[in-house]
XYZ file of C-alpha atoms in Angstrom:
512
model
C -11.917 91.525 8.901
C -10.235 90.941 5.557
C -9.745 87.307 4.588
C -7.995 85.847 1.644
C -10.195 83.869 -0.763
C -9.982 80.092 -0.423
C -8.772 80.251 3.218
C -10.641 79.329 6.369
C -9.890 80.544 9.857
C -9.050 77.957 12.430
C -10.465 77.854 15.924
C -7.309 79.301 17.488
C -3.871 80.641 16.662
C -1.177 78.173 15.751
C 1.478 77.762 18.420
C 5.065 77.254 17.471
C 6.253 73.668 17.802
C 8.564 72.790 20.669
C 11.162 70.010 20.603
C 14.839 69.264 20.518
C 15.122 71.212 17.248
C 13.455 74.383 18.612
C 15.491 77.491 19.188
C 14.689 77.440 22.908
C 16.002 73.880 23.285
C 19.107 74.651 21.251
C 19.928 77.682 23.351
C 19.400 75.679 26.506
C 21.637 72.840 25.266
C 24.378 75.249 24.177
C 24.345 77.067 27.570
C 24.349 73.817 29.515
C 27.125 72.349 27.448
C 29.242 75.479 27.837
C 28.730 75.524 31.600
C 29.433 71.799 31.795
C 32.760 72.314 29.948
C 33.549 75.141 32.306
C 32.771 72.994 35.364
C 34.885 70.106 34.032
C 37.803 72.349 33.324
C 37.576 74.109 36.714
C 37.259 70.742 38.513
C 40.241 69.317 36.663
C 42.380 72.361 37.444
C 41.334 72.430 41.087
C 42.013 68.676 41.571
C 45.337 68.888 39.869
C 46.318 71.836 42.091
C 45.075 70.058 45.188
C 47.027 66.902 44.343
C 50.121 68.845 43.574
C 49.892 70.732 46.897
C 49.221 67.658 49.060
C 51.868 65.473 47.372
C 54.327 68.333 47.636
C 53.861 68.363 51.444
C 54.328 64.589 51.622
C 57.441 64.842 49.486
C 58.799 67.564 51.678
C 58.521 65.449 54.813
C 60.096 62.425 53.083
C 62.978 64.507 51.715
C 63.549 66.101 55.102
C 63.875 62.656 56.712
C 66.002 61.410 53.873
C 68.386 64.307 54.063
C 68.662 64.062 57.813
C 69.474 60.376 57.578
C 71.958 60.911 54.755
C 73.790 63.763 56.443
C 74.200 61.801 59.729
C 76.856 59.551 58.233
C 75.623 56.533 60.176
C 76.410 52.991 59.136
C 74.146 50.074 59.610
C 76.059 48.900 62.662
C 76.083 52.315 64.235
C 72.366 52.538 63.911
C 72.053 49.165 65.591
C 74.178 50.272 68.552
C 72.306 53.522 69.098
C 70.617 53.887 72.360
C 67.755 55.752 70.698
C 66.604 52.681 68.829
C 63.272 52.867 70.616
C 62.453 56.173 69.088
C 63.558 54.909 65.651
C 61.348 51.871 66.053
C 58.311 53.957 66.915
C 58.812 56.345 63.920
C 60.019 54.267 61.037
C 59.088 50.562 61.406
C 55.388 49.887 61.142
C 53.304 46.776 61.218
C 55.831 44.440 62.941
C 54.442 41.383 64.678
C 55.801 39.898 67.921
C 57.874 41.467 70.601
C 60.487 42.881 68.344
C 58.118 44.740 65.936
C 57.357 48.455 65.780
C 53.767 49.942 65.772
C 51.979 50.541 62.456
C 52.537 53.966 60.901
C 51.758 55.664 57.476
C 55.536 55.595 56.773
C 57.308 52.376 55.740
C 61.136 52.165 56.062
C 63.262 49.266 54.722
C 67.089 48.797 54.608
C 68.801 47.188 51.694
C 72.246 45.667 51.423
C 74.658 46.190 48.540
C 72.761 43.517 46.550
C 69.433 45.304 47.076
C 68.168 42.630 49.438
C 66.046 43.703 52.503
C 67.930 43.396 55.764
C 67.141 44.047 59.429
C 67.104 47.642 60.403
C 67.724 48.708 64.042
C 67.897 44.988 64.865
C 64.323 44.497 63.588
C 63.866 42.038 60.751
C 61.944 43.297 57.655
C 58.212 42.834 57.752
C 55.862 41.907 54.914
C 55.082 45.545 54.009
C 58.795 46.349 53.995
C 59.445 43.383 51.692
C 56.639 44.611 49.433
C 58.280 48.078 49.367
C 61.603 46.595 48.427
C 60.002 44.614 45.595
C 58.003 47.614 44.310
C 61.161 49.736 43.736
C 62.841 48.510 40.540
C 66.125 50.523 40.790
C 66.876 51.730 44.345
C 70.285 53.186 43.316
C 68.759 55.459 40.633
C 66.022 56.507 43.172
C 68.666 57.355 45.817
C 70.854 59.158 43.249
C 67.922 61.290 41.921
C 67.143 62.713 45.322
C 63.435 63.008 44.361
C 60.227 61.204 45.416
C 58.531 58.680 43.161
C 55.133 56.946 43.024
C 54.857 53.254 43.898
C 51.973 50.945 44.796
C 52.082 47.858 46.995
C 49.569 46.236 49.142
C 46.842 47.904 46.916
C 47.825 51.293 48.397
C 49.581 54.261 46.707
C 52.842 55.484 48.222
C 55.548 58.130 47.664
C 59.014 56.746 48.127
C 62.497 58.210 48.494
C 65.850 56.557 48.940
C 69.273 57.386 50.507
C 72.604 55.704 50.838
C 74.321 55.243 54.203
C 78.035 55.552 54.926
C 78.698 51.865 54.606
C 77.006 51.618 51.152
C 73.716 50.172 52.309
C 70.537 51.920 51.302
C 67.387 52.896 53.081
C 63.995 53.307 51.362
C 61.269 55.432 52.990
C 57.675 55.473 51.710
C 54.614 57.378 52.953
C 51.027 56.314 52.291
C 49.192 58.781 50.057
C 45.814 57.015 50.283
C 44.440 59.933 52.329
C 45.413 62.309 49.521
C 43.585 60.293 46.904
C 40.617 59.767 49.220
C 40.348 63.520 49.704
C 40.553 64.096 45.967
C 37.720 61.599 45.376
C 35.594 63.393 47.919
C 36.352 66.740 46.322
C 35.470 65.297 42.903
C 32.123 64.015 44.174
C 31.373 67.375 45.756
C 32.289 69.196 42.527
C 30.079 66.851 40.486
C 27.165 67.381 42.838
C 27.550 71.117 42.740
C 28.007 71.066 39.004
C 24.864 69.053 38.522
C 22.922 71.485 40.644
C 24.320 74.429 38.687
C 23.587 72.783 35.388
C 20.000 72.037 36.408
C 19.538 75.554 37.622
C 20.994 76.992 34.439
C 18.812 74.762 32.274
C 15.623 75.892 34.085
C 16.704 79.521 34.084
C 17.552 79.355 30.350
C 14.238 77.758 29.480
C 12.327 80.431 31.456
C 14.463 83.263 30.083
C 14.226 82.116 26.475
C 10.458 81.642 26.877
C 10.177 85.316 27.859
C 12.688 86.599 25.349
C 11.345 84.487 22.459
C 7.702 85.313 23.093
C 7.782 88.027 20.391
C 9.014 85.442 17.862
C 6.086 83.200 18.856
C 3.777 86.126 18.341
C 5.278 86.616 14.877
C 4.670 82.928 14.082
C 1.017 83.251 15.281
C 0.562 86.423 13.237
C 2.109 84.912 10.111
C -0.143 81.847 10.552
C -3.216 84.078 10.901
C -2.165 86.047 7.829
C -1.743 82.820 5.903
C -5.216 81.762 6.991
C -6.724 84.950 5.648
C -6.783 87.483 8.493
C -4.860 90.387 6.933
C -5.644 92.722 9.836
C -3.459 90.844 12.330
C -0.304 92.573 13.502
C 2.600 91.610 15.826
C 1.930 93.126 19.264
C 4.621 95.041 21.019
C 6.477 93.371 23.899
C 6.751 94.739 27.462
C 10.536 94.515 27.472
C 11.525 94.402 23.784
C 14.922 93.434 22.596
C 16.336 95.875 20.076
C 16.808 93.377 17.238
C 13.414 91.703 17.842
C 11.682 95.045 18.045
C 13.228 96.080 14.723
C 12.013 92.809 13.213
C 8.543 93.462 14.623
C 8.362 96.924 13.189
C 9.597 95.718 9.802
C 7.178 92.836 9.768
C 4.221 95.050 10.684
C 5.188 97.519 7.959
C 5.387 94.659 5.433
C 1.981 93.339 6.624
C 0.521 96.835 6.226
C 1.858 96.957 2.663
C 0.433 93.545 1.936
C -3.005 94.469 3.344
C -3.001 97.766 1.378
C -1.998 95.992 -1.846
C -4.725 93.359 -1.333
C -7.311 96.043 -0.597
C -6.216 97.919 -3.689
C -6.488 94.784 -5.767
C -9.931 93.977 -4.388
C -11.115 97.567 -4.950
C -9.723 97.517 -8.483
C -11.451 94.236 -9.186
C -14.700 95.519 -7.768
C -14.417 98.739 -9.762
C -13.719 96.758 -12.908
C -16.756 94.537 -12.380
C -18.936 97.564 -11.620
C -17.464 99.343 -14.654
C -18.250 96.468 -16.974
C -21.720 96.117 -15.556
C -22.407 99.824 -15.857
C -20.999 100.011 -19.384
C -23.080 97.046 -20.435
C -26.176 98.681 -18.925
C -25.449 102.050 -20.603
C -24.878 100.431 -24.003
C -27.855 98.128 -23.715
C -30.379 100.954 -23.308
C -29.712 102.635 -26.727
C -29.267 99.304 -28.406
C -32.585 98.111 -27.116
C -34.306 101.296 -28.315
C -32.774 101.001 -31.806
C -33.665 97.267 -31.986
C -37.255 98.073 -30.982
C -37.753 100.715 -33.649
C -36.194 98.417 -36.262
C -38.591 95.627 -35.320
C -41.526 98.047 -35.604
C -40.326 99.058 -39.091
C -39.730 95.504 -40.109
C -43.258 94.428 -39.123
C -44.742 97.337 -41.054
C -46.165 99.021 -37.978
C -44.692 102.427 -38.953
C -47.106 103.259 -41.687
C -47.348 106.968 -41.378
C -44.490 109.131 -42.672
C -44.554 111.099 -39.373
C -44.110 107.887 -37.408
C -41.183 106.758 -39.574
C -39.571 110.211 -39.243
C -39.982 110.135 -35.462
C -38.555 106.593 -35.282
C -35.567 107.566 -37.456
C -34.953 110.643 -35.230
C -35.066 108.461 -32.112
C -32.703 105.848 -33.541
C -30.297 108.644 -34.594
C -30.429 110.169 -31.120
C -29.785 106.767 -29.426
C -26.943 106.094 -31.884
C -25.448 109.479 -31.066
C -25.787 108.757 -27.361
C -24.131 105.405 -27.848
C -21.346 107.048 -29.895
C -20.717 109.619 -27.157
C -20.562 106.899 -24.585
C -17.973 104.946 -26.639
C -15.962 108.104 -27.171
C -15.913 108.784 -23.480
C -14.917 105.214 -22.711
C -12.105 105.484 -25.227
C -11.016 108.832 -23.672
C -10.829 107.213 -20.247
C -9.009 104.185 -21.588
C -6.397 106.403 -23.192
C -5.994 108.479 -20.027
C -5.549 105.298 -17.974
C -2.573 104.447 -20.230
C -0.933 107.808 -19.384
C -0.444 108.924 -22.989
C 2.073 111.488 -24.031
C 0.239 114.846 -24.036
C 0.730 117.405 -26.740
C 1.613 120.227 -24.430
C 1.425 123.874 -25.310
C 0.690 127.162 -23.689
C -3.094 127.316 -23.124
C -4.989 130.351 -21.918
C -7.703 129.015 -19.527
C -9.446 132.429 -19.624
C -10.335 131.946 -23.221
C -11.544 128.392 -22.690
C -13.706 129.504 -19.730
C -15.332 132.399 -21.675
C -16.063 130.147 -24.632
C -17.703 127.489 -22.390
C -19.710 130.181 -20.577
C -20.972 131.530 -23.902
C -22.040 128.034 -24.929
C -23.947 127.630 -21.666
C -25.698 130.945 -22.106
C -26.746 129.972 -25.637
C -28.165 126.612 -24.420
C -29.896 128.035 -21.336
C -30.578 131.708 -21.907
C -32.390 132.149 -18.561
C -29.554 130.828 -16.433
C -27.420 133.589 -14.731
C -23.787 132.910 -15.585
C -21.026 135.027 -13.939
C -17.405 134.750 -15.126
C -14.476 136.165 -13.234
C -11.207 135.753 -15.173
C -8.957 138.812 -15.186
C -6.182 138.701 -17.741
C -4.572 135.644 -19.286
C -4.222 132.507 -17.112
C -1.726 130.374 -18.929
C -1.027 126.719 -18.215
C 1.107 124.207 -20.004
C -1.204 121.481 -21.204
C -3.265 119.826 -23.914
C -5.873 122.331 -25.154
C -8.460 119.737 -26.264
C -8.294 117.943 -22.890
C -8.562 121.196 -20.871
C -11.456 122.292 -23.011
C -13.165 119.009 -22.271
C -12.657 119.613 -18.546
C -14.322 123.037 -18.595
C -17.083 121.741 -20.875
C -17.849 118.694 -18.713
C -18.036 120.843 -15.506
C -20.575 123.221 -17.089
C -22.440 120.292 -18.769
C -22.713 118.690 -15.330
C -24.427 121.854 -14.015
C -26.651 122.051 -17.055
C -27.836 118.482 -16.610
C -28.281 118.308 -12.825
C -29.453 121.753 -11.687
C -32.561 123.795 -12.424
C -32.384 125.938 -15.590
C -32.479 129.168 -13.550
C -29.895 128.270 -10.951
C -27.050 130.798 -11.003
C -23.506 129.701 -11.975
C -20.181 131.330 -11.027
C -16.992 130.635 -12.858
C -13.815 131.985 -11.272
C -10.232 131.793 -12.498
C -7.289 133.054 -10.392
C -3.565 132.633 -10.088
C -2.044 131.608 -6.655
C 1.459 131.464 -5.244
C 2.018 128.390 -3.049
C 5.816 128.535 -2.805
C 9.049 129.954 -4.079
C 9.894 129.651 -7.791
C 7.830 128.566 -10.732
C 6.917 125.233 -9.171
C 4.807 127.026 -6.562
C 2.581 128.895 -9.062
C -0.888 127.508 -9.767
C -4.014 128.451 -11.668
C -7.247 127.678 -9.867
C -10.520 127.232 -11.747
C -13.655 127.214 -9.583
C -17.038 126.338 -10.988
C -19.871 126.753 -8.480
C -23.658 126.606 -8.792
C -26.626 127.275 -6.466
C -28.405 124.023 -7.201
C -29.722 121.396 -4.782
C -26.221 120.137 -3.905
C -25.273 116.624 -2.915
C -25.016 114.644 0.298
C -21.687 113.352 1.563
C -22.081 109.784 0.280
C -22.732 110.903 -3.279
C -19.990 113.601 -3.129
C -17.482 110.907 -2.181
C -18.333 108.969 -5.349
C -18.739 111.889 -7.759
C -15.537 110.906 -9.650
C -16.494 107.201 -9.979
C -17.209 106.042 -13.482
C -20.883 105.630 -14.399
C -21.873 107.255 -11.129
C -24.998 109.330 -11.116
C -26.436 110.800 -7.952
C -29.761 109.479 -6.626
C -32.945 111.355 -7.416
C -33.374 114.657 -5.513
C -30.088 116.003 -4.282
C -28.254 116.409 -7.532
C -31.031 115.819 -10.001
C -32.797 118.317 -12.098
C -35.649 120.343 -10.886
C -38.777 118.710 -9.483
C -36.961 115.476 -8.771
C -36.257 114.566 -12.356
C -34.040 111.602 -12.900
C -30.410 112.436 -13.601
C -29.253 112.283 -17.190
C -25.856 111.539 -18.807
C -23.561 108.494 -18.741
C -21.880 109.304 -15.453
C -18.421 109.569 -17.074
C -18.049 113.365 -17.286
C -16.557 113.903 -13.752
C -14.391 110.832 -14.104
C -12.887 112.329 -17.305
C -12.361 115.649 -15.525
C -10.374 113.999 -12.779
C -8.314 111.852 -15.175
C -7.450 114.812 -17.473
C -6.528 117.014 -14.498
C -4.389 114.256 -12.988
C -2.577 113.755 -16.351
C -1.668 117.496 -16.246
C -0.223 117.168 -12.691
C -3.130 118.964 -11.093
C -5.838 118.182 -8.561
C -9.597 118.534 -8.418
C -11.714 118.888 -5.268
C -15.459 119.154 -4.559
C -17.349 121.194 -1.877
C -21.038 120.567 -1.509
C -23.858 119.982 0.913
C -27.628 119.360 0.481
C -29.252 122.653 -0.449
C -25.969 124.592 -0.704
C -24.993 123.860 -4.320
C -21.879 122.282 -5.739
C -18.427 123.880 -6.112
C -15.680 122.087 -8.073
C -12.103 123.469 -7.811
C -9.400 122.540 -10.369
C -5.762 123.437 -9.612
C -3.234 123.277 -12.447
C 0.420 124.206 -12.522
C 0.923 127.616 -14.171
C 3.086 127.989 -17.254
C 6.456 129.698 -16.987
C 5.424 132.370 -19.537
C 2.207 134.296 -20.133
C 0.204 135.208 -23.243
C -0.982 138.567 -24.242
C -4.790 138.625 -24.078
């Protein structure tokens, strides 16, 4: 598990905080408020429609009675002399006390004279409710002339009232109690409020449960981000069982970003580790020749080199160590320049010539080593001649230093076509030996700076310790990479080592 420096893992993942400001609570409040507004609007519309319908029925009955009474053309005296006064008393005159009063009804009827004073109707004097009705109507003439019903209240009850004018000029007011209508509307309102409360509660619970399921990926992202902040760079956002498109896209983007962050952190850590190892190895490599030179100088200073042969030998050793230190510094400078990607001095270079020259040098240094060269014709690449010569020289120097002196060497150079056009042409250089080879762990690090294989596999004969600074193969890789090529290694213990260098071929060829 990769952890950031200076961070400590907690005992468990951090859960997202819940409260009134959480997204879940806000979604629930918004949904509940919208449904509440809808319920209020629907209730208001339904109650208004209900009231309009019921009052329209009451008005229709009142207007029917008013029109019938108005079209009859009766006068007050004619109404008094009608034989059907009993029926009129039962229908129109409620709440009369005594022998001459009519039974109580939801309709109140009162007669008015020309001065708008209540008078007896059908020989029945006006009752208290009829007097209250007469007092509640401010302008009976306007009400009778309008021909429409109006709202009045008397006796703490609501009524709808109409008026009509008789043939003798007197007026009659008729009012119907609408308390039942208002009572029904109150009951409907209570029922709507109860159902609305149930619906709002159900919606709130459903929204909380639904958002909990839908927002679970966001909580996973919060937990993952918290774990990343605490140092666990390997954490990723898990996939949901029923992912939403937008959240799934966010999850994929976040995981990609986390992968890039982890890769960048690993690269930085590896670079820092390589730099520390490079500094340590360089210090060690430079310390060895410096210690040898310092030792011989101390011997000379103390007068311990008395014989000319001893002084000559010490001078030779100091010169050799100084040369070794100079070569090491030159190699370090070469790698430093290659790391800065310098502008190469490109020209057409014949690799065949460089390979033959390097093979001749190896034969001169180790006459008993079999060296086979296979390079037919000119193999031209566009590159820096000094750098390519150093590549070939380092490959053969690596064989000379780490294989027995009689181990055969094969150097092959060939042209390959890997595609259409000039971009697909390559020149491959393969340098193979029949030495002890290397194991997989050493082969994976062969291009590391200051790397030298352990004793045995890649060492000289009879288990001799490896020689050299360990920068030769690193320079080979850096030079080949600067030319747009690639270098690979094939090896196994007891099967030798084969290094293949692939370089882009030049567009033109040279005459050998």
